[in-house]
């Protein structure tokens, strides 16, 4: 039916995967990227109907790139977290604008009224809004969220040639899409409470690492944009 491949980077998500993979559509290919787990992530993913690809190089971006390569000839790739926060019922709203040729990338915007209470701490919501604001200034986009749930044409993503191998991958994707004049759209999606402890927001060290890497990505693209603007004057 639809040439869609869902990619789920996972690191030690044996408890969350049964929830994350429940109710997945039968006609959608799902690949779980095991990013060096030390638990039974791979086994649980297979038991719940997903393909598994191992990416031993630790890093969210490394796992996302491995999934992109493994997606083969899929027309659309969809990224979603493996922690149960993203809901399969919202998948169609992300891929339909691309199938109708109305957008090249669609972000699953998480408005407050669609977030399960407690799913997004205040400091995370504020940081996310700050990242979206800076992204808009750098890449001339109009996004309100830098979310984990997103769909994009595989050919477009390959052309963006993303370089980040860590937490900066999702932010770099939006910045590069805006700078490359791709049509970036948003659709509201629900957001649930994750199963297990988050590697990013669940610990201070994870939060600091993610914020640091995203700041580095923002700074590097801000310098690039400034140089391009100066050259064009």
C-alpha positions as a Markdown table, in Angstrom:
| # | Residue | x | y | z |
|---|---|---|---|---|
| 1 | Unk | 0.0 | 0.0 | 0.0 |
| 2 | Unk | 1.8 | 3.1 | 1.2 |
| 3 | Unk | 5.6 | 3.3 | 0.9 |
| 4 | Unk | 6.1 | 4.4 | 4.4 |
| 5 | Unk | 8.8 | 3.3 | 6.9 |
| 6 | Unk | 8.7 | 4.2 | 10.6 |
| 7 | Unk | 12.1 | 4.5 | 12.3 |
| 8 | Unk | 12.3 | 4.2 | 16.1 |
| 9 | Unk | 15.8 | 4.8 | 17.6 |
| 10 | Unk | 16.0 | 2.8 | 20.9 |
| 11 | Unk | 18.5 | 2.5 | 23.7 |
| 12 | Unk | 17.5 | 0.2 | 26.6 |
| 13 | Unk | 13.8 | 0.4 | 25.9 |
| 14 | Unk | 12.7 | -3.2 | 26.7 |
| 15 | Unk | 10.0 | -1.9 | 29.0 |
| 16 | Unk | 8.7 | 0.8 | 26.7 |
| 17 | Unk | 8.6 | -1.1 | 23.3 |
| 18 | Unk | 5.5 | -3.2 | 23.9 |
| 19 | Unk | 3.6 | 0.0 | 24.6 |
| 20 | Unk | 5.3 | 1.9 | 21.7 |
| 21 | Unk | 4.7 | -0.9 | 19.2 |
| 22 | Unk | 1.1 | -1.7 | 20.3 |
| 23 | Unk | -1.6 | -1.0 | 17.6 |
| 24 | Unk | 1.0 | -0.3 | 14.9 |
| 25 | Unk | -0.7 | -0.5 | 11.4 |
| 26 | Unk | -0.2 | -3.8 | 9.6 |
| 27 | Unk | 0.7 | -2.1 | 6.3 |
| 28 | Unk | 3.5 | 0.0 | 7.7 |
| 29 | Unk | 7.1 | -1.2 | 7.9 |
| 30 | Unk | 8.7 | -0.4 | 11.3 |
| 31 | Unk | 12.4 | -0.5 | 12.0 |
| 32 | Unk | 13.8 | -0.3 | 15.6 |
| 33 | Unk | 17.4 | 0.9 | 15.6 |
| 34 | Unk | 19.1 | -0.7 | 18.6 |
| 35 | Unk | 21.7 | 1.8 | 19.5 |
| 36 | Unk | 23.9 | -0.4 | 21.7 |
| 37 | Unk | 21.4 | -1.5 | 24.2 |
| 38 | Unk | 22.5 | -3.7 | 27.2 |
| 39 | Unk | 19.0 | -5.1 | 27.8 |
| 40 | Unk | 16.6 | -7.1 | 25.7 |
| 41 | Unk | 15.5 | -4.2 | 23.4 |
| 42 | Unk | 16.2 | -6.1 | 20.2 |
| 43 | Unk | 14.4 | -9.3 | 21.3 |
| 44 | Unk | 11.3 | -7.3 | 22.5 |
| 45 | Unk | 11.2 | -5.3 | 19.3 |
| 46 | Unk | 11.2 | -8.5 | 17.2 |
| 47 | Unk | 8.5 | -10.1 | 19.4 |
| 48 | Unk | 6.3 | -7.1 | 18.8 |
| 49 | Unk | 6.5 | -7.2 | 15.0 |
| 50 | Unk | 9.3 | -4.7 | 14.2 |
| 51 | Unk | 12.5 | -5.2 | 12.2 |
| 52 | Unk | 15.7 | -4.6 | 14.1 |
| 53 | Unk | 18.9 | -3.0 | 12.9 |
| 54 | Unk | 21.9 | -2.7 | 15.2 |
| 55 | Unk | 23.8 | 0.6 | 15.3 |
| 56 | Unk | 26.6 | 0.2 | 17.8 |
| 57 | Unk | 27.8 | 3.8 | 17.5 |
| 58 | Unk | 26.1 | 5.5 | 20.4 |
| 59 | Unk | 24.3 | 8.7 | 19.5 |
| 60 | Unk | 20.7 | 9.6 | 18.5 |
| 61 | Unk | 21.8 | 11.0 | 15.2 |
| 62 | Unk | 23.8 | 7.9 | 14.4 |
| 63 | Unk | 20.7 | 5.7 | 15.1 |
| 64 | Unk | 18.5 | 8.0 | 12.9 |
| 65 | Unk | 21.0 | 7.8 | 10.0 |
| 66 | Unk | 21.1 | 4.0 | 10.3 |
| 67 | Unk | 17.4 | 3.9 | 10.0 |
| 68 | Unk | 17.4 | 6.2 | 7.0 |
| 69 | Unk | 19.8 | 3.9 | 5.3 |
| 70 | Unk | 17.8 | 0.8 | 6.2 |
| 71 | Unk | 14.6 | 2.3 | 4.9 |
| 72 | Unk | 15.6 | 1.4 | 1.4 |
| 73 | Unk | 13.2 | 2.6 | -1.3 |
| 74 | Unk | 10.5 | 3.9 | 1.1 |
| 75 | Unk | 9.0 | 7.1 | -0.2 |
| 76 | Unk | 8.4 | 8.6 | 3.3 |
| 77 | Unk | 10.3 | 8.0 | 6.5 |
| 78 | Unk | 8.7 | 8.7 | 9.8 |
| 79 | Unk | 10.7 | 9.2 | 13.0 |
| 80 | Unk | 9.0 | 8.5 | 16.4 |
| 81 | Unk | 10.4 | 7.8 | 19.8 |
| 82 | Unk | 10.4 | 4.3 | 21.2 |
| 83 | Unk | 9.1 | 5.3 | 24.6 |
| 84 | Unk | 5.3 | 5.2 | 23.9 |
| 85 | Unk | 4.9 | 9.0 | 23.9 |
| 86 | Unk | 4.0 | 9.1 | 20.2 |
| 87 | Unk | 0.6 | 7.6 | 19.2 |
| 88 | Unk | 0.0 | 5.6 | 16.0 |
| 89 | Unk | -3.4 | 7.2 | 15.6 |
| 90 | Unk | -1.7 | 10.4 | 14.6 |
| 91 | Unk | 0.4 | 8.8 | 11.9 |
| 92 | Unk | -2.0 | 9.6 | 9.0 |
| 93 | Unk | -2.1 | 13.3 | 9.8 |
| 94 | Unk | 1.7 | 13.4 | 9.4 |
| 95 | Unk | 2.1 | 11.5 | 6.1 |
| 96 | Unk | -1.1 | 12.7 | 4.3 |
| 97 | Unk | 0.2 | 16.2 | 3.5 |
| 98 | Unk | 3.3 | 14.6 | 1.9 |
| 99 | Unk | 1.3 | 12.1 | -0.1 |
| 100 | Unk | -0.9 | 15.0 | -1.3 |
| 101 | Unk | 2.3 | 16.9 | -2.3 |
| 102 | Unk | 1.4 | 19.7 | 0.1 |
| 103 | Unk | 4.5 | 19.4 | 2.2 |
| 104 | Unk | 8.0 | 17.9 | 2.2 |
| 105 | Unk | 8.4 | 17.5 | 5.9 |
| 106 | Unk | 5.6 | 17.5 | 8.5 |
| 107 | Unk | 6.3 | 18.0 | 12.2 |
| 108 | Unk | 4.0 | 16.6 | 14.9 |
| 109 | Unk | 3.3 | 19.7 | 16.9 |
| 110 | Unk | 2.5 | 19.0 | 20.6 |
| 111 | Unk | 0.1 | 21.7 | 21.8 |
| 112 | Unk | -0.5 | 21.9 | 25.6 |
| 113 | Unk | -4.1 | 20.8 | 25.3 |
| 114 | Unk | -3.1 | 17.5 | 23.6 |
| 115 | Unk | -0.3 | 16.7 | 26.0 |
| 116 | Unk | -1.1 | 14.2 | 28.7 |
| 117 | Unk | -0.6 | 15.8 | 32.1 |
| 118 | Unk | 2.9 | 15.4 | 33.3 |
| 119 | Unk | 4.2 | 14.3 | 29.9 |
| 120 | Unk | 6.3 | 17.4 | 29.3 |
| 121 | Unk | 7.9 | 19.2 | 32.3 |
| 122 | Unk | 7.8 | 23.0 | 32.2 |
| 123 | Unk | 11.5 | 23.4 | 31.7 |
| 124 | Unk | 11.4 | 21.1 | 28.7 |
| 125 | Unk | 8.4 | 23.0 | 27.2 |
| 126 | Unk | 10.2 | 26.3 | 27.6 |
| 127 | Unk | 13.4 | 25.0 | 26.2 |
| 128 | Unk | 11.6 | 23.5 | 23.2 |
| 129 | Unk | 9.9 | 26.8 | 22.5 |
| 130 | Unk | 13.2 | 28.6 | 22.7 |
| 131 | Unk | 14.8 | 26.2 | 20.2 |
| 132 | Unk | 11.9 | 26.6 | 17.8 |
| 133 | Unk | 12.2 | 30.4 | 18.0 |
| 134 | Unk | 15.9 | 30.4 | 17.3 |
| 135 | Unk | 15.4 | 27.9 | 14.5 |
| 136 | Unk | 12.8 | 30.2 | 12.9 |
| 137 | Unk | 15.2 | 33.1 | 13.0 |
| 138 | Unk | 18.1 | 31.1 | 11.5 |
| 139 | Unk | 16.2 | 29.1 | 8.9 |
| 140 | Unk | 13.2 | 31.3 | 8.1 |
| 141 | Unk | 10.8 | 28.6 | 9.3 |
| 142 | Unk | 7.6 | 29.1 | 11.2 |
| 143 | Unk | 7.6 | 26.1 | 13.5 |
| 144 | Unk | 6.4 | 26.1 | 17.1 |
| 145 | Unk | 7.9 | 22.8 | 18.2 |
| 146 | Unk | 11.0 | 20.6 | 17.6 |
| 147 | Unk | 9.2 | 17.3 | 18.1 |
| 148 | Unk | 10.3 | 13.7 | 18.0 |
| 149 | Unk | 7.3 | 12.7 | 15.7 |
| 150 | Unk | 7.9 | 13.8 | 12.2 |
| 151 | Unk | 7.6 | 12.6 | 8.6 |
| 152 | Unk | 9.7 | 13.5 | 5.6 |
| 153 | Unk | 10.3 | 12.4 | 2.0 |
| 154 | Unk | 13.3 | 10.0 | 2.1 |
| 155 | Unk | 14.8 | 11.6 | -1.0 |
| 156 | Unk | 14.6 | 15.0 | 0.6 |
| 157 | Unk | 16.2 | 13.8 | 3.8 |
| 158 | Unk | 19.1 | 12.2 | 1.9 |
| 159 | Unk | 19.7 | 15.5 | 0.1 |
| 160 | Unk | 19.9 | 17.4 | 3.4 |
| 161 | Unk | 23.0 | 15.4 | 4.3 |
| 162 | Unk | 22.7 | 15.8 | 8.0 |
| 163 | Unk | 25.9 | 15.5 | 9.9 |
| 164 | Unk | 25.1 | 15.5 | 13.6 |
| 165 | Unk | 25.5 | 12.1 | 15.2 |
| 166 | Unk | 24.0 | 13.0 | 18.6 |
| 167 | Unk | 21.0 | 14.9 | 20.1 |
| 168 | Unk | 21.3 | 17.7 | 17.5 |
| 169 | Unk | 19.9 | 15.6 | 14.6 |
| 170 | Unk | 16.2 | 16.6 | 15.0 |
| 171 | Unk | 17.1 | 20.3 | 15.2 |
| 172 | Unk | 19.5 | 20.1 | 12.3 |
| 173 | Unk | 16.8 | 18.5 | 10.2 |
| 174 | Unk | 14.5 | 21.4 | 10.6 |
| 175 | Unk | 17.2 | 24.0 | 10.1 |
| 176 | Unk | 18.5 | 22.4 | 7.0 |
| 177 | Unk | 15.0 | 21.9 | 5.6 |
| 178 | Unk | 14.2 | 25.6 | 6.0 |
| 179 | Unk | 17.5 | 26.6 | 4.5 |
| 180 | Unk | 16.9 | 24.2 | 1.6 |
| 181 | Unk | 13.5 | 25.7 | 0.9 |
| 182 | Unk | 11.6 | 22.5 | 1.7 |
| 183 | Unk | 8.0 | 22.9 | 2.5 |
| 184 | Unk | 7.8 | 22.5 | 6.3 |
| 185 | Unk | 4.4 | 22.0 | 7.8 |
| 186 | Unk | 3.0 | 21.2 | 11.3 |
| 187 | Unk | 0.1 | 19.0 | 12.4 |
| 188 | Unk | -1.1 | 18.7 | 16.0 |
| 189 | Unk | -0.5 | 15.4 | 17.6 |
| 190 | Unk | -1.1 | 13.9 | 21.1 |
| 191 | Unk | 1.8 | 13.3 | 23.4 |
| 192 | Unk | 1.7 | 10.7 | 26.2 |
| 193 | Unk | 3.7 | 9.9 | 29.3 |
| 194 | Unk | 6.8 | 7.8 | 28.4 |
| 195 | Unk | 7.3 | 4.4 | 29.8 |
| 196 | Unk | 10.6 | 4.2 | 31.8 |
| 197 | Unk | 13.1 | 7.0 | 32.4 |
| 198 | Unk | 14.0 | 9.4 | 29.7 |
| 199 | Unk | 17.7 | 9.5 | 28.6 |
| 200 | Unk | 17.3 | 13.3 | 28.1 |
| 201 | Unk | 14.7 | 14.8 | 30.4 |
| 202 | Unk | 14.9 | 12.1 | 33.0 |
| 203 | Unk | 18.3 | 13.1 | 34.3 |
| 204 | Unk | 20.2 | 16.3 | 34.8 |
| 205 | Unk | 23.2 | 14.9 | 32.9 |
| 206 | Unk | 21.0 | 13.9 | 29.9 |
| 207 | Unk | 19.3 | 17.3 | 29.8 |
| 208 | Unk | 22.6 | 19.1 | 29.9 |
| 209 | Unk | 24.1 | 16.9 | 27.2 |
| 210 | Unk | 21.1 | 17.4 | 24.9 |
| 211 | Unk | 20.9 | 21.2 | 25.5 |
| 212 | Unk | 24.7 | 21.6 | 24.9 |
| 213 | Unk | 24.6 | 19.7 | 21.7 |
| 214 | Unk | 21.6 | 21.5 | 20.3 |
| 215 | Unk | 23.2 | 24.8 | 21.3 |
| 216 | Unk | 26.3 | 23.9 | 19.3 |
| 217 | Unk | 24.1 | 23.1 | 16.3 |
| 218 | Unk | 22.3 | 26.4 | 16.6 |
| 219 | Unk | 25.5 | 28.3 | 16.9 |
| 220 | Unk | 27.2 | 26.6 | 13.9 |
| 221 | Unk | 24.2 | 27.3 | 11.7 |
| 222 | Unk | 23.8 | 30.9 | 13.0 |
| 223 | Unk | 27.4 | 31.6 | 11.9 |
| 224 | Unk | 26.8 | 30.0 | 8.5 |
| 225 | Unk | 23.6 | 32.1 | 8.0 |
| 226 | Unk | 25.5 | 35.3 | 9.0 |
| 227 | Unk | 28.3 | 34.6 | 6.6 |
| 228 | Unk | 25.9 | 33.9 | 3.8 |
| 229 | Unk | 23.9 | 37.1 | 4.6 |
| 230 | Unk | 27.2 | 39.1 | 4.7 |
| 231 | Unk | 28.3 | 37.7 | 1.3 |
| 232 | Unk | 25.0 | 38.6 | -0.3 |
| 233 | Unk | 25.0 | 42.2 | 0.8 |
